[in-house]
Amino acid sequence: MKLEAFVKLAVVLSSPVFALATVIAQRAERASFFFPVSGDFGLFEPSDHVWTLIFMLTLISDPAFTDNVTGGAWADAYAKAVAVVAEMTIEEKVNLTTNKSSSTIEKPTAMVSKEPALRKKLSKRVPAGTTEDTRQFSQGGEDTPRTTQLTGSGVHIAFAPVTGGPLGRSPLDGRNWEGWFVDPYATGIASYLSVKGIQDSGVAAVAKHYIGYEQETFRNPYGDLESYSVFPVNEQLPISSDIDDKTTHEVYLWSFAEAVRAGISHVMCSCNEVNQTFSCNNAYTLNHLLKNELNFQGAVISDWGAQHNNIESVFGGLDVSMPGNVFGGLLGDFWGDNLVADVKNGSVPEYLLDQRVYRVLMPYYHLGQNTTPLPEVIYNANVGYYDQVDRTRNVRQPTTPALIRAIGNSGLTLLKNTGGLPLSLGPDSRVAVLGTDATDNSVGPDGCGAVYESCPTNNINGTLTLGGGSGYAYAPYVVTPLDAIKARAYEDGFEVAPILRDTDVEATVEDILPISNATIVFVSRYSREGEDLTNLTLNRDGDALVAAAVNQSSNVIVVMHTTGVVDIEAWADHENVTAIIAAFLPGMETGNSLADVLFGDVAPSGKLPFTWGKSIDDYPFDQPNTIVSDPVYAPQSNFTEGVFIDYRWFDKHDITPRYEFGFGLSYTTFEYSDIAINTTGQVDTFAIQQTAEPFEAWDGTNSLYDVLFTVIATIKNTGDYTGSEVAQLYVSLPGDDQPVRVLRGFDKVKNIAPRACATATFDVRRKDVSIWSVERGLWYVPDDEITISVGASSRNLPLVSTPGLSSRFLQHLSIFLWQTTTWKSS
């Protein structure tokens, strides 16, 4: 029996059956382990799909793989969508699922945006993530910079936030800089707040990239678009992320659940395969996990180049084909007229098409985009920086620069300080500034010249403010570090001696550095979408630049603008390196943010959102540091480290990092004391859309996200500077297959005066102390004792409590939760 015949028979028998059957059949096409490969089968050869069909007939009524579109919290929008769809033709329905508009609903073409032109260049993953300030994650609501610019440009759908794809499994991933933390809990909190902030303004958010999208190499088989391309067009499969069930739930699905709770309008399925099935027609991950288990009611949108078929993607759970049948088929030519024909000839039941359209329309109605139209669409995504300026509109706000500056300075992470900072320079002082990362780009408007996709490392690119690829944005201006240092020199009277080269500096530094009070060396490391790193080395021989400085100066301050971890072992411990700042990607106010910290106006308070290893070999090594690069037909990335990513891996294998997850110094010091646990439960009032995640103690009235207990700790500022501290809570769950500890809370306590005390508060939810059972397919609180630790980083946890928080106690506690109606926000 051929695949085509199998498809037709499965459709006739049961379309829900086909959803899962397609997954198994596709895997069977190239996975010999699924069927027996030896023996006498008579008419049934190993390549046949009869075995799959027989198995699927036993599941003909199983609802777990159906679309599950009910509206949920969007009941009114669902009713409106159903009524409108009933009046639409097949062609109009298909138009709405293939990146087009429909005259029936008088809906203009939906404007989608990754980065609007002439927008303010905001901070990306770092330092926004390093601030660990929940208020800054949600800077997207009404009258806040991000969505003011989006709505001002007429954007209906913003392709943000990056909700865990990539999460940051490998430090070599070229796209890590677009996300938040290498931790599912923290990324989940950031995603929830970001989604809510965006959608509060009436703009639809998109959680991406779903799921297991953890490398750029081999992500796209559509020809030689990427630097890794070896095979001819469509002769190589995308990289397959092979992930077990426990890891899927406890690591990679976690943050998407939080996005659903925030009422996310759209989810973007990723370019990779998951367990050898294309992400955008994977019935298990889309229909079962996302639409049933997480109860997602919005539309699944394909990433550009992530769709690979017509019929299978309908049954597999895709709702919108992006970018549609455009670009001359460069990224595929699916749906459109193809889907119209498939519906009319019966290959795709029309009710499945209707469900796709319901999901497209519900966010549109729920967010009021039909009753409160956005401004005229003026942003043209297909033009360059210098082209068609009349097609852009200045949507900048006067208050935005101050916010960008504040996010930048609160996210700067001080990694070392033996007396180099803060700087105190008077009229008789001189500061030397080394490196091209301190100044303007010589060939374009900012960090990467006129071509945003690529930032050549052999070019003088100026100070690095963002990574590259589709998440890049041109800035209207950039305040460089040198600009800001000169402005401070104008005020305070000290001299500035810039040496704006990265190589051949020895002769110059011999003259300048010995007569300078301090030397600030600027180094960088760039990465971008479409290409993974091959090492963690600084660009433009940054190690040599630092070496030249420390040979001539005893007070060298190193400032790093990077997209993630870099190797600094050659000089990190050098006695002449008196301070190290990880400034990451601060955006257009980069210089002002840095100057605030350098000169002591603001005490640094950033914390690392990942573990900073000493070597690439410190990270999971079952594969070449988790990036698969062997050019084979069906590349496989086996997530054999399981739940042990980042700090969990370092803890499990007792590896000492350069700097641990959550680490960051200040100009002051803090003391932790007086941990206390309040076991008064509180019901979940934060879910805008409830998930349907199964858990052991469910009684019909409670939630996996109910607060079971609250932890309180005292933080005292024992130093001489006013400072802010990010207190962190970790949970240790019993079991040999569990990490030593997992982050389950953080609270940024701001502006603590010298000798003053403040309180950090952590609400711990049922899910936060639960484990996923693969055997039972649900979350459960373990029977043995749970340990709570609080402190300044993942390896600096002075407060530890084991207060008998066992499964029996917590399940008994849950019966009282319905009586509680408030939840104190942290």
CSV table of C-alpha atoms in Angstrom, one decimal, residues 680-683 697-703 707-708 808-820:
chain,number,residue,atom,x,y,z
A,680,THR,CA,-1.4,29.9,53.0
A,681,GLY,CA,-2.4,28.8,49.5
A,682,GLN,CA,-3.6,31.2,46.8
A,683,VAL,CA,-5.6,30.5,43.7
A,697,ALA,CA,-4.1,16.6,42.6
A,698,TRP,CA,-6.7,18.0,40.1
A,699,ASP,CA,-10.2,18.1,41.7
A,700,GLY,CA,-12.0,20.3,39.1
A,701,THR,CA,-11.6,23.5,41.1
A,702,ASN,CA,-7.9,23.9,41.4
A,703,SER,CA,-5.0,24.7,39.0
A,707,VAL,CA,0.3,29.2,44.7
A,708,LEU,CA,1.0,26.5,47.4
A,808,ARG,CA,1.1,14.6,51.2
A,809,PHE,CA,1.2,18.0,52.9
A,810,LEU,CA,0.9,19.9,49.6
A,811,GLN,CA,-2.0,17.9,48.3
A,812,HIS,CA,-3.8,18.3,51.7
A,813,LEU,CA,-3.1,22.0,51.4
A,814,SER,CA,-4.7,22.2,48.0
A,815,ILE,CA,-8.2,21.5,49.2
A,816,PHE,CA,-8.2,24.9,51.0
A,817,LEU,CA,-7.1,26.9,47.9
A,818,TRP,CA,-10.6,27.6,46.6
A,819,GLN,CA,-11.3,29.7,49.7
A,820,THR,CA,-8.5,32.2,48.7
